[in-house]
Amino acid sequence: MHFSFASVLHPTHPSPVTARADRHPADGFAFAFDPRWRLALAVAGVRPGTCAVTVGAFLRIRFGPWWLETPVDNVLDAAPVDVPAGWAGIGARTTGGDTALFGTGAARGAVIRFANPAAGNLPFGGLTHARTIVTVARVDALVAEINLPRG
């Protein structure tokens, strides 16, 4: 698991590992942007070109200036989930104490569970999270990719 306190102090500068991986964030699973929230998210630097979920040796979530990453071996599973409507379903935040939300206003997302809490640079500190919710456009495809047998 990679974590850098510098990334917490300077959230617009992702970790060195993430910076290399996210030069082309559209190569992963794109986020589903609800048009009603697109402008508000863009003001925070969250736009389609700056957001993606990639699955390889690491699970990497890039959400504008924020990120979360963990080795794919730390990922337990994923499942579709309904996302709260309105402000509760947008932005990068912690919900329920141990869950990171990367939401774009979509009604549906994928919840991803970790064996050991994963680190990221969500607003207000570098917390660790036992699970995360991402509102990607192809929820079922991401869930299937994560749930593939590994090894």
Tab-separated table of C-alpha atoms in Angstrom:
chain	number	residue	atom	x	y	z
A	1	MET	CA	0.000	0.000	0.000
A	2	HIS	CA	1.442	3.403	-0.958
A	3	PHE	CA	0.801	6.478	1.171
A	4	SER	CA	2.528	9.826	1.267
A	5	PHE	CA	1.974	12.593	3.809
A	6	ALA	CA	3.093	15.048	1.126
A	7	SER	CA	0.012	14.095	-0.853
A	8	VAL	CA	-2.182	14.994	2.115
A	9	LEU	CA	-0.530	18.364	2.552
A	10	HIS	CA	-0.615	19.046	-1.178
A	11	PRO	CA	-3.687	17.201	-2.509
A	12	THR	CA	-3.210	18.424	-6.065
A	13	HIS	CA	0.040	16.422	-6.241
A	14	PRO	CA	-0.778	12.705	-6.276
A	15	SER	CA	1.643	10.080	-5.118
A	16	PRO	CA	4.520	9.313	-7.519
A	17	VAL	CA	2.953	5.940	-8.345
A	18	THR	CA	-0.418	7.521	-9.088
A	19	ALA	CA	1.076	10.393	-11.084
A	20	ARG	CA	2.596	7.946	-13.569
A	21	ALA	CA	-0.522	5.811	-13.818
A	22	ASP	CA	-2.974	8.640	-14.308
A	23	ARG	CA	-1.506	10.465	-17.265
A	24	HIS	CA	-4.346	8.932	-19.277
A	25	PRO	CA	-7.157	8.419	-16.734
A	26	ALA	CA	-9.685	7.674	-19.488
A	27	ASP	CA	-7.946	4.304	-20.028
A	28	GLY	CA	-9.760	2.877	-16.980
A	29	PHE	CA	-13.391	2.805	-15.927
A	30	ALA	CA	-14.846	6.288	-16.463
A	31	PHE	CA	-17.134	7.942	-13.935
A	32	ALA	CA	-20.822	8.574	-14.713
A	33	PHE	CA	-21.425	12.312	-14.352
A	34	ASP	CA	-24.945	13.498	-13.556
A	35	PRO	CA	-25.342	16.698	-15.638
A	36	ARG	CA	-26.912	18.524	-12.653
A	37	TRP	CA	-23.650	18.272	-10.669
A	38	ARG	CA	-21.107	18.562	-13.475
A	39	LEU	CA	-20.344	22.270	-12.989
A	40	ALA	CA	-19.990	22.008	-9.203
A	41	LEU	CA	-17.623	19.060	-9.594
A	42	ALA	CA	-15.626	20.833	-12.329
A	43	VAL	CA	-14.986	23.772	-9.977
A	44	ALA	CA	-13.320	21.262	-7.614
A	45	GLY	CA	-11.207	19.845	-10.471
A	46	VAL	CA	-13.360	16.744	-10.922
A	47	ARG	CA	-13.992	16.316	-14.656
A	48	PRO	CA	-14.231	13.288	-16.958
A	49	GLY	CA	-10.608	13.737	-18.038
A	50	THR	CA	-9.339	13.704	-14.444
A	51	CYS	CA	-11.302	10.729	-13.113
A	52	ALA	CA	-11.044	6.978	-13.592
A	53	VAL	CA	-10.764	3.672	-11.806
A	54	THR	CA	-8.024	1.353	-13.055
A	55	VAL	CA	-7.482	-2.274	-12.098
A	56	GLY	CA	-4.066	-3.857	-12.589
A	57	ALA	CA	-1.392	-4.705	-10.047
A	58	PHE	CA	-2.983	-1.862	-8.072
A	59	LEU	CA	-6.573	-0.683	-7.789
A	60	ARG	CA	-6.261	3.049	-8.455
A	61	ILE	CA	-9.032	5.570	-8.103
A	62	ARG	CA	-8.325	9.042	-9.457
A	63	PHE	CA	-10.982	11.672	-8.736
A	64	GLY	CA	-9.737	15.088	-9.790
A	65	PRO	CA	-7.094	16.092	-7.232
A	66	TRP	CA	-7.918	13.127	-4.954
A	67	TRP	CA	-6.951	9.490	-5.154
A	68	LEU	CA	-7.017	6.159	-3.394
A	69	GLU	CA	-4.823	3.212	-4.261
A	70	THR	CA	-4.058	-0.225	-2.912
A	71	PRO	CA	-2.493	-3.417	-4.259
A	72	VAL	CA	-5.117	-5.494	-6.043
A	73	ASP	CA	-4.278	-8.347	-3.635
A	74	ASN	CA	-5.798	-6.180	-0.879
A	75	VAL	CA	-9.170	-6.019	-2.674
A	76	LEU	CA	-11.706	-8.502	-1.292
A	77	ASP	CA	-14.632	-7.989	-3.659
A	78	ALA	CA	-17.042	-5.522	-5.229
A	79	ALA	CA	-20.816	-5.230	-5.584
A	80	PRO	CA	-23.319	-2.812	-7.120
A	81	VAL	CA	-24.806	-0.323	-4.665
A	82	ASP	CA	-27.354	2.496	-4.708
A	83	VAL	CA	-25.804	5.912	-4.047
A	84	PRO	CA	-27.535	8.649	-2.015
A	85	ALA	CA	-29.256	11.344	-4.070
A	86	GLY	CA	-28.315	15.029	-4.030
A	87	TRP	CA	-25.287	16.477	-2.263
A	88	ALA	CA	-24.808	13.259	-0.266
A	89	GLY	CA	-23.840	11.437	-3.463
A	90	ILE	CA	-21.254	13.809	-4.907
A	91	GLY	CA	-17.663	14.649	-4.148
A	92	ALA	CA	-14.768	12.928	-2.404
A	93	ARG	CA	-15.619	12.272	1.209
A	94	THR	CA	-15.758	9.789	4.030
A	95	THR	CA	-19.147	8.292	4.789
A	96	GLY	CA	-20.072	5.924	7.579
A	97	GLY	CA	-16.682	6.286	9.249
A	98	ASP	CA	-14.742	3.739	7.181
A	99	THR	CA	-16.076	4.259	3.657
A	100	ALA	CA	-14.618	6.598	1.058
A	101	LEU	CA	-17.080	7.972	-1.505
A	102	PHE	CA	-16.013	9.177	-4.925
A	103	GLY	CA	-19.374	10.341	-6.244
A	104	THR	CA	-20.501	12.160	-9.345
A	105	GLY	CA	-24.230	12.248	-8.655
A	106	ALA	CA	-25.011	8.935	-10.353
A	107	ALA	CA	-27.733	6.867	-8.700
A	108	ARG	CA	-25.698	3.663	-8.842
A	109	GLY	CA	-22.121	2.784	-8.044
A	110	ALA	CA	-19.819	-0.019	-6.991
A	111	VAL	CA	-18.768	-0.679	-3.419
A	112	ILE	CA	-15.264	-2.157	-3.167
A	113	ARG	CA	-14.125	-3.852	0.065
A	114	PHE	CA	-10.527	-4.151	1.236
A	115	ALA	CA	-8.831	-6.790	3.406
A	116	ASN	CA	-6.733	-4.047	5.061
A	117	PRO	CA	-7.785	-0.380	5.055
A	118	ALA	CA	-6.589	1.468	1.951
A	119	ALA	CA	-4.970	4.895	2.009
A	120	GLY	CA	-5.841	7.908	-0.068
A	121	ASN	CA	-5.728	11.667	0.044
A	122	LEU	CA	-9.382	12.519	0.523
A	123	PRO	CA	-10.133	16.053	1.723
A	124	PHE	CA	-9.240	16.721	5.366
A	125	GLY	CA	-6.475	14.182	5.739
A	126	GLY	CA	-4.987	10.925	4.658
A	127	LEU	CA	-7.403	8.511	6.235
A	128	THR	CA	-7.614	4.804	5.582
A	129	HIS	CA	-10.812	3.133	4.460
A	130	ALA	CA	-12.170	-0.408	4.748
A	131	ARG	CA	-14.233	0.133	1.604
A	132	THR	CA	-14.953	2.688	-1.084
A	133	ILE	CA	-17.858	3.574	-3.350
A	134	VAL	CA	-17.231	4.770	-6.906
A	135	THR	CA	-19.896	5.999	-9.310
A	136	VAL	CA	-18.474	4.669	-12.549
A	137	ALA	CA	-20.427	4.459	-15.806
A	138	ARG	CA	-19.939	0.694	-16.225
A	139	VAL	CA	-20.696	-0.523	-12.702
A	140	ASP	CA	-21.327	-4.152	-13.683
A	141	ALA	CA	-18.132	-4.350	-15.754
A	142	LEU	CA	-16.027	-2.934	-12.894
A	143	VAL	CA	-17.625	-5.332	-10.401
A	144	ALA	CA	-16.941	-8.261	-12.741
A	145	GLU	CA	-13.310	-7.170	-13.264
A	146	ILE	CA	-12.664	-6.859	-9.538
A	147	ASN	CA	-14.367	-10.164	-8.737
A	148	LEU	CA	-12.290	-12.141	-11.259
A	149	PRO	CA	-10.264	-14.896	-9.583
A	150	ARG	CA	-6.660	-13.744	-9.130
A	151	GLY	CA	-3.530	-15.733	-8.665
